[in-house]
mmCIF file of N, CA, C and O in Angstrom:
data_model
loop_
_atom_site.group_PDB
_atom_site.id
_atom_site.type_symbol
_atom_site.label_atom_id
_atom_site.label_comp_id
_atom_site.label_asym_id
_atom_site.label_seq_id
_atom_site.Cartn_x
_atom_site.Cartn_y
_atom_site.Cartn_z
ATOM 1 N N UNK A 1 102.325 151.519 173.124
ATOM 2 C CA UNK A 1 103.324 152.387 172.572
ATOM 3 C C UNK A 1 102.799 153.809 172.624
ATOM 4 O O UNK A 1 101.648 154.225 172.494
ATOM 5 N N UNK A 2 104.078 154.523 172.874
ATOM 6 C CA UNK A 2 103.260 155.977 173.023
ATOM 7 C C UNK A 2 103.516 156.498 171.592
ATOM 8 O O UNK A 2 104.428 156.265 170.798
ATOM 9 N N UNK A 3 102.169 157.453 171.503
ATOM 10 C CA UNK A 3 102.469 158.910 170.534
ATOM 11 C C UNK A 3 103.038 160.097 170.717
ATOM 12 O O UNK A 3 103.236 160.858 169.771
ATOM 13 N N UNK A 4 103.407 160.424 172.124
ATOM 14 C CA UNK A 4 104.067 161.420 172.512
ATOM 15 C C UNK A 4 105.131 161.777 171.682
ATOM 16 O O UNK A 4 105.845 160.821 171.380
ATOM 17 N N UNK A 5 105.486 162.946 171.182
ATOM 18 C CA UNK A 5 106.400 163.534 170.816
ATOM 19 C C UNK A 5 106.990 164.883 171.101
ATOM 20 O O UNK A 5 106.298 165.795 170.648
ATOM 21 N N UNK A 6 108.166 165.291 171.779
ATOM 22 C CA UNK A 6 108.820 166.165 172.314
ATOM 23 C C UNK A 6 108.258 167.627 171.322
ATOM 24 O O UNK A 6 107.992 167.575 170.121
ATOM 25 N N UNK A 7 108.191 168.680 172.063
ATOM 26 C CA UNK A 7 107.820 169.646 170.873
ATOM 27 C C UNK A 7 108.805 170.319 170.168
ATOM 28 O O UNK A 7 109.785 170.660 170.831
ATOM 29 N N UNK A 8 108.792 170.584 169.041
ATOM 30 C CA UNK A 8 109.854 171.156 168.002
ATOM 31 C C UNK A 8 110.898 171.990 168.992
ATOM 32 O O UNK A 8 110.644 172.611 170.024
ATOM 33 N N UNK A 9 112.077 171.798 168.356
ATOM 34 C CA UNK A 9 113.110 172.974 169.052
ATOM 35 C C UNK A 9 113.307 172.287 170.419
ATOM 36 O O UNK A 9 114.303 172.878 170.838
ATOM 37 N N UNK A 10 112.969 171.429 171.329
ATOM 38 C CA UNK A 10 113.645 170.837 172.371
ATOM 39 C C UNK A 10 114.457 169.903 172.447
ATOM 40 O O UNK A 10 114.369 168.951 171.671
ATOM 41 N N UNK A 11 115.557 169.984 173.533
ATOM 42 C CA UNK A 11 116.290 169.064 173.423
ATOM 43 C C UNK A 11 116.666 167.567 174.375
ATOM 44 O O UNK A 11 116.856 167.908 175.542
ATOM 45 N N UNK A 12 116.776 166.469 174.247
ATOM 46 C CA UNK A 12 116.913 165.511 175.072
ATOM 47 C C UNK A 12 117.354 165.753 175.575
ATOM 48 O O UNK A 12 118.249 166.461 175.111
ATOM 49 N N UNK A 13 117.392 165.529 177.283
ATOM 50 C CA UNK A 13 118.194 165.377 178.239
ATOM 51 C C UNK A 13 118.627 164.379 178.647
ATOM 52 O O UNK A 13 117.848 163.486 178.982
ATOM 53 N N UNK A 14 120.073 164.207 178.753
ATOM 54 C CA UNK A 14 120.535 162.434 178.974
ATOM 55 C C UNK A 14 120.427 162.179 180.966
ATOM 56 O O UNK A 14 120.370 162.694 182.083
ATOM 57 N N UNK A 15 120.455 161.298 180.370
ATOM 58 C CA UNK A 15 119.525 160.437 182.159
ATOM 59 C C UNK A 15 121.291 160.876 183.139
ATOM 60 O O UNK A 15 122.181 160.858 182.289
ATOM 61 N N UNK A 16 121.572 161.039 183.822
ATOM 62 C CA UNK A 16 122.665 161.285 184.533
ATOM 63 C C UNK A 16 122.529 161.017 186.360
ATOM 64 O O UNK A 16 121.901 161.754 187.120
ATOM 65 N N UNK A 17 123.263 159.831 186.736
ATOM 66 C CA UNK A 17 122.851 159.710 188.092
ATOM 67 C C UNK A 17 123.363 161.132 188.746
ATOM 68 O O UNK A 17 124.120 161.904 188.158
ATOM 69 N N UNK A 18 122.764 161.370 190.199
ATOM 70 C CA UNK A 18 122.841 162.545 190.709
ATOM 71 C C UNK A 18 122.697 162.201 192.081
ATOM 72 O O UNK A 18 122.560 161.036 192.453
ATOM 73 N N UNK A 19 122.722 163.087 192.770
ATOM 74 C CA UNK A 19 123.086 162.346 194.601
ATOM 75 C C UNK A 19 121.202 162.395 194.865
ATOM 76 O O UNK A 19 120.795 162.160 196.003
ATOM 77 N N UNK A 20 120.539 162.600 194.131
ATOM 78 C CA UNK A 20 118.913 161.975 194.376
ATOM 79 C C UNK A 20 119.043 160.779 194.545
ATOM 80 O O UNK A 20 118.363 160.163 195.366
ATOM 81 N N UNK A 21 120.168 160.096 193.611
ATOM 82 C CA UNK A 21 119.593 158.394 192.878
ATOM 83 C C UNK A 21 120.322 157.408 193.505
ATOM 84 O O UNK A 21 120.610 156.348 192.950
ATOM 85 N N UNK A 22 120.763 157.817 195.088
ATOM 86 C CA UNK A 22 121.809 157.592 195.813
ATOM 87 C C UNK A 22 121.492 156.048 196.302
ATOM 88 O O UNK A 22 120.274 156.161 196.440
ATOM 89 N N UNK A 23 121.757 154.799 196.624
ATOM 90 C CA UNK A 23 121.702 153.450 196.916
ATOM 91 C C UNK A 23 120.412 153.938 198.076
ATOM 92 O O UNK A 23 119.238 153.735 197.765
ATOM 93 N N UNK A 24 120.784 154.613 199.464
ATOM 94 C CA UNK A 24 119.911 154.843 200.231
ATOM 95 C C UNK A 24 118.303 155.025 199.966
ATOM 96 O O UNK A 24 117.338 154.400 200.404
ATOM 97 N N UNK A 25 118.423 156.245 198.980
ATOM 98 C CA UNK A 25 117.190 156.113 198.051
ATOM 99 C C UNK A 25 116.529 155.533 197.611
ATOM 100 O O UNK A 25 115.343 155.851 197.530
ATOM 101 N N UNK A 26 117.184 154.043 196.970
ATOM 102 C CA UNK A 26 116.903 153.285 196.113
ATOM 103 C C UNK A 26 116.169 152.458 197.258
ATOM 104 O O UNK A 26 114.952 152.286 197.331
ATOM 105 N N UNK A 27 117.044 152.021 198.056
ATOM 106 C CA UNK A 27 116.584 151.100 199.363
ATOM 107 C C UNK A 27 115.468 151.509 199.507
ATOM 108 O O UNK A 27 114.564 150.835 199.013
ATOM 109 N N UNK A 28 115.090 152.916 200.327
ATOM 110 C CA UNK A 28 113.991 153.544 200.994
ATOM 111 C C UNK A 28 112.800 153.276 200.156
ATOM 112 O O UNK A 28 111.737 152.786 200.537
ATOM 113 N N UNK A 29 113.161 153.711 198.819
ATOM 114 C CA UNK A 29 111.732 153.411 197.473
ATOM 115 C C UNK A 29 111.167 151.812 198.080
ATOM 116 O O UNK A 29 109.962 151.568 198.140
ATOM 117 N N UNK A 30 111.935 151.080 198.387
ATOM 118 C CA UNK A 30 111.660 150.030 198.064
ATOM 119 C C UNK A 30 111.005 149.221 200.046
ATOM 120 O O UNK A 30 109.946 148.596 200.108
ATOM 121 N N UNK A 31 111.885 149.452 201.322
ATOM 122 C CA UNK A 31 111.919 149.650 202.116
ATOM 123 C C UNK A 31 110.386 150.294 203.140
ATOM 124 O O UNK A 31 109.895 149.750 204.129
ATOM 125 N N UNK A 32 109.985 151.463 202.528
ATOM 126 C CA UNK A 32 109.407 152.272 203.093
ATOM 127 C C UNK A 32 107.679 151.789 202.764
ATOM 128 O O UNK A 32 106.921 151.702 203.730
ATOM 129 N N UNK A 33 107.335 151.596 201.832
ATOM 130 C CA UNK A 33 106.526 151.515 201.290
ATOM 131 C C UNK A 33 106.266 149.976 201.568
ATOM 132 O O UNK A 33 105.088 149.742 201.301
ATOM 133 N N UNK A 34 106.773 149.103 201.903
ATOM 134 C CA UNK A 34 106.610 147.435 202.608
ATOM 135 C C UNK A 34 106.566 147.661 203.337
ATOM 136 O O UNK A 34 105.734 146.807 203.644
ATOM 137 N N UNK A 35 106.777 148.367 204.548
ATOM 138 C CA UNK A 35 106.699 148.801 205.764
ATOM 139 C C UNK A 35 105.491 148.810 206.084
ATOM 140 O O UNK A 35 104.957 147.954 206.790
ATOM 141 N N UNK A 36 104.809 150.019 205.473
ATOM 142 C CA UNK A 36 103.510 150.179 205.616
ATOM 143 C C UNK A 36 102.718 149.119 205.169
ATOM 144 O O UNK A 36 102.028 148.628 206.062
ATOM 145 N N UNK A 37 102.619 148.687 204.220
ATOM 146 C CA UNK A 37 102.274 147.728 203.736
ATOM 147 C C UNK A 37 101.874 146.448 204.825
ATOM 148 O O UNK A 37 100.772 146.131 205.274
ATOM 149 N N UNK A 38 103.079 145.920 205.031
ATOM 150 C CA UNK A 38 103.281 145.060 206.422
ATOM 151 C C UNK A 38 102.058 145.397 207.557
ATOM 152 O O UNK A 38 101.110 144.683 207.884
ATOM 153 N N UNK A 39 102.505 147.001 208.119
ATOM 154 C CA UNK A 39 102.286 147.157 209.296
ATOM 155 C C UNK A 39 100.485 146.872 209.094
ATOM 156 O O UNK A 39 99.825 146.301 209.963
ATOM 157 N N UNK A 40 99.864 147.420 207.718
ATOM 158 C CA UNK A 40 98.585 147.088 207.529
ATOM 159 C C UNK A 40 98.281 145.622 207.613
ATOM 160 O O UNK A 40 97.464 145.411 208.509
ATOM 161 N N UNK A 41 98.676 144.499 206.962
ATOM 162 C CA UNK A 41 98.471 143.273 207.067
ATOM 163 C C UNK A 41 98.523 142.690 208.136
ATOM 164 O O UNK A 41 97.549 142.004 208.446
ATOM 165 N N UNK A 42 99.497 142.760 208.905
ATOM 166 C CA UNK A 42 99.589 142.602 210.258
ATOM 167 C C UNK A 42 98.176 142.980 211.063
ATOM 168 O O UNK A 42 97.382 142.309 211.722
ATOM 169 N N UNK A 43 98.244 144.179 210.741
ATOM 170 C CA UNK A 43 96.580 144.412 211.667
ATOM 171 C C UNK A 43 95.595 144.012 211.174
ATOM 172 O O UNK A 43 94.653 143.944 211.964
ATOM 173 N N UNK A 44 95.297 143.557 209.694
ATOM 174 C CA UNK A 44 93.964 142.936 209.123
ATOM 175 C C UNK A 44 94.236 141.600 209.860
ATOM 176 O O UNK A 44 93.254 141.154 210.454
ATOM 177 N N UNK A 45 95.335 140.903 209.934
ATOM 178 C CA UNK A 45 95.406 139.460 209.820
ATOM 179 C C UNK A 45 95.641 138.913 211.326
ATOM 180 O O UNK A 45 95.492 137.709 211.533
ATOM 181 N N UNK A 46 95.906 139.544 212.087
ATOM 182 C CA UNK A 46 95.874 139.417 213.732
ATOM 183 C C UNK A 46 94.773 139.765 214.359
ATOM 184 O O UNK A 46 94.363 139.263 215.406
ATOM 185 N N UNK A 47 93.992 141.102 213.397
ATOM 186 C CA UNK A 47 92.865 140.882 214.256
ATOM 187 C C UNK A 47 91.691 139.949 214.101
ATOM 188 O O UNK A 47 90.653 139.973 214.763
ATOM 189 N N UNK A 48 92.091 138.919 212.885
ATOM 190 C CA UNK A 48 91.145 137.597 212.896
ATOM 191 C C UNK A 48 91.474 136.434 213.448
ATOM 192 O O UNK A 48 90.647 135.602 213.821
ATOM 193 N N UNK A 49 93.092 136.275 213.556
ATOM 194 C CA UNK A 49 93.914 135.079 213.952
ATOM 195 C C UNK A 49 94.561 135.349 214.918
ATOM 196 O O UNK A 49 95.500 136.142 214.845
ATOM 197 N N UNK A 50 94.145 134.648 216.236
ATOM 198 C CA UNK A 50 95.416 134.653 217.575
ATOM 199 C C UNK A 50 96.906 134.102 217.341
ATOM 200 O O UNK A 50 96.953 132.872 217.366
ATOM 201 N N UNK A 51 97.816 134.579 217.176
ATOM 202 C CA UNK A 51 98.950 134.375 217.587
ATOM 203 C C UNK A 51 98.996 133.295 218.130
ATOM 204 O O UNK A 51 99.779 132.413 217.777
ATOM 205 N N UNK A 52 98.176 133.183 219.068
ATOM 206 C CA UNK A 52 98.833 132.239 219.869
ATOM 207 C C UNK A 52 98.521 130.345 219.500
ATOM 208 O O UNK A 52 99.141 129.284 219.574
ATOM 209 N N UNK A 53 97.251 130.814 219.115
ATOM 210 C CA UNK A 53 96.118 129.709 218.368
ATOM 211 C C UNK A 53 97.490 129.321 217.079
ATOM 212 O O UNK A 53 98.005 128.217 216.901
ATOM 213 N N UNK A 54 97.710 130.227 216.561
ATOM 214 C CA UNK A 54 98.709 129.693 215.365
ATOM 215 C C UNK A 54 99.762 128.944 215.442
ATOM 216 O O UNK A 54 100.259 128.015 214.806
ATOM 217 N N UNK A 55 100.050 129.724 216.614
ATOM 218 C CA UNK A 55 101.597 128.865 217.307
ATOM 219 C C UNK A 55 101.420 127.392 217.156
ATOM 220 O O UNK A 55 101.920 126.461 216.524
ATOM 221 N N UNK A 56 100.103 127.700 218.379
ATOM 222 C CA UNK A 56 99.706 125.828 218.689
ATOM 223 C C UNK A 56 99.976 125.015 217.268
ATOM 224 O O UNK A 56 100.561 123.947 217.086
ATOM 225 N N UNK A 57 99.449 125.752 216.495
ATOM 226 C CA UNK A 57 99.002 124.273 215.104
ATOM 227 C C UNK A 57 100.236 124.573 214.229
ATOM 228 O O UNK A 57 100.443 123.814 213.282
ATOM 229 N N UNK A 58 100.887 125.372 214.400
ATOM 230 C CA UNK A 58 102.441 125.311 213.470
ATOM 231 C C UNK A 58 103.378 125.291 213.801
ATOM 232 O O UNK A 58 104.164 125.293 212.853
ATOM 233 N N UNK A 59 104.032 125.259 215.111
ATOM 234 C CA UNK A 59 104.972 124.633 216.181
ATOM 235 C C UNK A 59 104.312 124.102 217.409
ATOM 236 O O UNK A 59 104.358 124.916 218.331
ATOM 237 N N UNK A 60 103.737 123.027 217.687
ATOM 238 C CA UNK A 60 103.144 122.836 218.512
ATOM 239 C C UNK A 60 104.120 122.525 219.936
ATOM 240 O O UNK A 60 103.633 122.609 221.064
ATOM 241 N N UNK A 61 105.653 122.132 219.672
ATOM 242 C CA UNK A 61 106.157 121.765 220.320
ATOM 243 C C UNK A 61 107.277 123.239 221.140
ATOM 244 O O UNK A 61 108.103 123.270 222.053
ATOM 245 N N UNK A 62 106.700 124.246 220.203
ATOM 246 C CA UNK A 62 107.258 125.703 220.895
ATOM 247 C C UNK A 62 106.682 126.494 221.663
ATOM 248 O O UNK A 62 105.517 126.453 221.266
ATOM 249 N N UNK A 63 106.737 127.356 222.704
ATOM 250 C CA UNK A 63 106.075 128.244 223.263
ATOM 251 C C UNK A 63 106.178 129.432 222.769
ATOM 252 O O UNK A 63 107.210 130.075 222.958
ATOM 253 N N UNK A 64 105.311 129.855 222.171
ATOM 254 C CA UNK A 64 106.045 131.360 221.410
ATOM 255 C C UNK A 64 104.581 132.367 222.531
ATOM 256 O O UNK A 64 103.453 131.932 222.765
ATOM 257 N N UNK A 65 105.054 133.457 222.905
ATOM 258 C CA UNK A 65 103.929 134.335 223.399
ATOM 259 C C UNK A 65 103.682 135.034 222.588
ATOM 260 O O UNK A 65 104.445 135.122 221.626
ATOM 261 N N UNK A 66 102.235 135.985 222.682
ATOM 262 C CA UNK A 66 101.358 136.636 221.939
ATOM 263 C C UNK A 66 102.294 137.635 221.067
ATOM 264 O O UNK A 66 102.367 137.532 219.842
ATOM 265 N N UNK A 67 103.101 138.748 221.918
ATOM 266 C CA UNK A 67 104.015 139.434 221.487
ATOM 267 C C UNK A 67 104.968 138.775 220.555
ATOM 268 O O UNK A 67 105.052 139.329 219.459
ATOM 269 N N UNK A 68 105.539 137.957 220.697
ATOM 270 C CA UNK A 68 106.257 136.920 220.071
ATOM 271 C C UNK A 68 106.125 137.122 218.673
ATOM 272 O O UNK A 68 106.830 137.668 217.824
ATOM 273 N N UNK A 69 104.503 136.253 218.653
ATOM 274 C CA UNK A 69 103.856 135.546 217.456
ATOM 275 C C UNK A 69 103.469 137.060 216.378
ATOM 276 O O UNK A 69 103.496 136.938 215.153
ATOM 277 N N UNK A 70 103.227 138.016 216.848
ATOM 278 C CA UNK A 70 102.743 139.619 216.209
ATOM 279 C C UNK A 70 104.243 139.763 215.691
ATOM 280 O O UNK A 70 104.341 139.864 214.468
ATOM 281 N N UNK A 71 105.688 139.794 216.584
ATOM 282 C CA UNK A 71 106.548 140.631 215.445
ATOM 283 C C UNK A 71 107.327 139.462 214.641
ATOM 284 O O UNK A 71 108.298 139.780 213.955
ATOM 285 N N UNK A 72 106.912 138.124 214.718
ATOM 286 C CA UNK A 72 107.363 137.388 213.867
ATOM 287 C C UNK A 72 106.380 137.259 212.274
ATOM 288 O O UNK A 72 106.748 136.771 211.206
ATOM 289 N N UNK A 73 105.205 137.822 212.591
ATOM 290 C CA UNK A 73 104.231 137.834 211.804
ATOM 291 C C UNK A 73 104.297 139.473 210.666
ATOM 292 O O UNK A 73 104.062 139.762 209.492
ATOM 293 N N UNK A 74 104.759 140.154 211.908
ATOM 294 C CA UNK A 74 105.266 141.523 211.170
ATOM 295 C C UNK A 74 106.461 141.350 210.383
ATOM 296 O O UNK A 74 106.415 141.942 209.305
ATOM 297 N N UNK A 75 107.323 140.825 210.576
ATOM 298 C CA UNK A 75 108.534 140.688 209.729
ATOM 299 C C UNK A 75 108.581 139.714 208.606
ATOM 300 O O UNK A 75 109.380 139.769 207.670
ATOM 301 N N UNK A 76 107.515 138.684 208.808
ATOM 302 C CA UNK A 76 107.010 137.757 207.708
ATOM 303 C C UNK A 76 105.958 138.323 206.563
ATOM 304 O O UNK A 76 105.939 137.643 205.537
ATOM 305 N N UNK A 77 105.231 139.276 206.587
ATOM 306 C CA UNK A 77 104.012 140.291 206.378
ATOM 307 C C UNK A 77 105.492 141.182 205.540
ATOM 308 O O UNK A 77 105.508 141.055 204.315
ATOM 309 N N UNK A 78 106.249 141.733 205.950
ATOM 310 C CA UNK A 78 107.539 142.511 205.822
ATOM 311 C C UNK A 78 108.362 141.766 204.555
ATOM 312 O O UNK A 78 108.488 142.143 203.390
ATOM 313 N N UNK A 79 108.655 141.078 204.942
ATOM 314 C CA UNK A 79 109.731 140.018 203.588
ATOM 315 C C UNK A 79 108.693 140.033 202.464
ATOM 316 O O UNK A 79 109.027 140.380 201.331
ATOM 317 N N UNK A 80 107.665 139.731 202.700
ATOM 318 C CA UNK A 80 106.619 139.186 201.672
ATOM 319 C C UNK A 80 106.430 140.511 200.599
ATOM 320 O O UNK A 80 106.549 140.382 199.381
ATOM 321 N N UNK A 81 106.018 142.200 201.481
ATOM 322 C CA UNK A 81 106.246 142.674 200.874
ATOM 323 C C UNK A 81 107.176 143.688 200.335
ATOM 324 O O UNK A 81 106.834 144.519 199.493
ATOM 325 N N UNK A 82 108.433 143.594 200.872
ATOM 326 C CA UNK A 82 109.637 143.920 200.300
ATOM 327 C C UNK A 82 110.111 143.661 198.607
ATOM 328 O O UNK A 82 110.447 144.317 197.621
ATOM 329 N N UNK A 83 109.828 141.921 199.125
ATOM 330 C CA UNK A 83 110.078 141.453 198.248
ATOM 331 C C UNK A 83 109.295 141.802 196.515
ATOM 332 O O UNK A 83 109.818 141.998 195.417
ATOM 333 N N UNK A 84 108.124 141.763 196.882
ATOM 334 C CA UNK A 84 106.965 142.605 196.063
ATOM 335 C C UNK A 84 107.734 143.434 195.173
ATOM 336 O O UNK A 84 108.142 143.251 194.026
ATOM 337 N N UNK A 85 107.866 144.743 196.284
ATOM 338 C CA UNK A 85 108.249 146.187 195.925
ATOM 339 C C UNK A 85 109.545 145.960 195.084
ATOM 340 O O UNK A 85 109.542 146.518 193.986
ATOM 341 N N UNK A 86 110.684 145.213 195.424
ATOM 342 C CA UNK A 86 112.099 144.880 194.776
ATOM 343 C C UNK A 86 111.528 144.496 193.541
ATOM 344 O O UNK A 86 111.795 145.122 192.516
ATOM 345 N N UNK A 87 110.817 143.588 193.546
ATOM 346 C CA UNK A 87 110.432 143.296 191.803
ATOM 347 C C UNK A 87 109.814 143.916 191.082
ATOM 348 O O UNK A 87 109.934 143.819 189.860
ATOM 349 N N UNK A 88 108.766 144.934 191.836
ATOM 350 C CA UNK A 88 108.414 145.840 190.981
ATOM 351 C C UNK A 88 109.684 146.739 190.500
ATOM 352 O O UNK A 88 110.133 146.629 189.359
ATOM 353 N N UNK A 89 110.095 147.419 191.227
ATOM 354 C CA UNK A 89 111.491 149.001 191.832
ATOM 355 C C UNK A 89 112.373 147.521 190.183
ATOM 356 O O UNK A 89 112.973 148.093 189.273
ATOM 357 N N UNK A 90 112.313 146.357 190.124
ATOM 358 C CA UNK A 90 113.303 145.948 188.966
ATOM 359 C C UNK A 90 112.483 146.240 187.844
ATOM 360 O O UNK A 90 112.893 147.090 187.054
ATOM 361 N N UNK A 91 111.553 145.761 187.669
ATOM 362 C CA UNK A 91 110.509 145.530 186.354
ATOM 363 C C UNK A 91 110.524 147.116 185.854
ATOM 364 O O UNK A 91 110.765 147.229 184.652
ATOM 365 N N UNK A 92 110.246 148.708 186.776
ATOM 366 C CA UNK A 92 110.601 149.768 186.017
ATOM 367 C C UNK A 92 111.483 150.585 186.098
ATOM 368 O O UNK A 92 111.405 151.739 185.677
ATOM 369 N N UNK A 93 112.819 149.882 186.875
ATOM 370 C CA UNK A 93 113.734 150.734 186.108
ATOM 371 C C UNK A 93 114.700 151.135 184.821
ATOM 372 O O UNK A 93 115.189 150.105 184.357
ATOM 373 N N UNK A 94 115.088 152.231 184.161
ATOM 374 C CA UNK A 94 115.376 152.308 183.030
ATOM 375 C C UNK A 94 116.493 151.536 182.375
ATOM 376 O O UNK A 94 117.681 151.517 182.696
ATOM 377 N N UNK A 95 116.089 151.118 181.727
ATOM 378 C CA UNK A 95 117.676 150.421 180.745
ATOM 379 C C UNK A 95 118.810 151.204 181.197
ATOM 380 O O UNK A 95 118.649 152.388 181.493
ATOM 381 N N UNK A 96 120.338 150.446 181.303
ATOM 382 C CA UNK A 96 121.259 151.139 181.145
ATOM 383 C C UNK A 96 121.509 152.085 179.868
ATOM 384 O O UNK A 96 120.881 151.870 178.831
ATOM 385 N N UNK A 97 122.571 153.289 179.976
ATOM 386 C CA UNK A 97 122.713 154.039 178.821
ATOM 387 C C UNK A 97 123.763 153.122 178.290
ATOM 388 O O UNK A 97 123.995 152.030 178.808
ATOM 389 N N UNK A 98 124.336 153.543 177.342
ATOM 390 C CA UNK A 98 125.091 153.092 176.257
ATOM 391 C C UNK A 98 125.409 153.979 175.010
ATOM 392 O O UNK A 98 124.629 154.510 174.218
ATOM 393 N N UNK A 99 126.983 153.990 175.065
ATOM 394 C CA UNK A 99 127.440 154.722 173.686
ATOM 395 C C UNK A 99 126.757 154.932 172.908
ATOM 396 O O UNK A 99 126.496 156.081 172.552
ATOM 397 N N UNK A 100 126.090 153.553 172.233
ATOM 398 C CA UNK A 100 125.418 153.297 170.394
ATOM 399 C C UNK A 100 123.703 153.674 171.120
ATOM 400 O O UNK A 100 122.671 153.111 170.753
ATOM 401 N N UNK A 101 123.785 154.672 172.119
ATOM 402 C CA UNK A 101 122.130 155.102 172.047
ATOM 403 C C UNK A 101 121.854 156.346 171.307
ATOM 404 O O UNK A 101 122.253 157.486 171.550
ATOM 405 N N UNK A 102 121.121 155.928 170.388
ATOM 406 C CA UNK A 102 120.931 156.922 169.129
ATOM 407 C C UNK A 102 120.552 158.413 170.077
ATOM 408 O O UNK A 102 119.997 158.285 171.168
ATOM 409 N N UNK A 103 120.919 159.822 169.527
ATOM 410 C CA UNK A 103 119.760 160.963 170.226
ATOM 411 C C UNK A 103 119.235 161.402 169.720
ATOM 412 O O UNK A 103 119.675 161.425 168.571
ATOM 413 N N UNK A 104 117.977 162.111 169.879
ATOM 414 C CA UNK A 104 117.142 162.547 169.228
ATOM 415 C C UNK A 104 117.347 164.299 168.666
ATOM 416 O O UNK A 104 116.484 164.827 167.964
#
C-alpha cells in the first residue's frame, strides 16, 4: 500500500480515454514487445536445436525443411509470448470508472 499523498491544493484528474488509448495502441503494447521477445528465443533455441532433427522426432511422418521448421518455431516462440504480455497488459490495467467513485 502506498503512502503517497497528492500535495495540498491539487486536484485529481479523472482518467479520460483519449486517441493515445486507441485499440491499435493497446494491440501494439502488447504485440510489439512478443515480437522481440520471440525473435530472441528463436535464436537462443535454434541455435542449439536443428529444425530439422525436431521435425524427425515430432512428425516423423512429415517433411518439413529447415526454413519451414524456424518460422513455425517463430510463431510458436510468438503465441507463447503474446500470450504472456495479454495477461500481463490484463493484470495492470485500471479498474473501470464509475459514478459512486468517491473524489478526492
Amino acid at each position: 500500500m502506498s503512502s503517497y499523498r497528492p500535495p495540498a491544493g491539487s486536484q485529481r484528474r479523472e482518467r479520460r480515454e483519449t486517441p493515445r488509448d486507441s485499440a491499435a495502441r493497446r494491440i501494439g503494447s502488447i504485440l510489439w514487445p512478443s515480437f522481440f521477445a520471440a525473435g530472441v528465443a528463436t535464436m537462443v533455441f535454434f541455435a542449439i536445436v536443428d529444425p530439422i532433427e525436431l521435425a524427425h522426432i515430432t512428425w516423423p511422418r512429415f517433411e518439413i525443411s529447415r526454413q519451414a521448421g524456424y518460422t513455425i518455431g517463430f510463431f510458436m516462440f510468438w503465441l507463447c509470448t503474446a500470450s504472456a504480455c495479454l495477461f500481463t497488459a490484463i493484470l495492470i490495467s485500471p479498474p473501470p470508472l464509475d459514478d459512486r467513485t468517491p473524489t478526492l
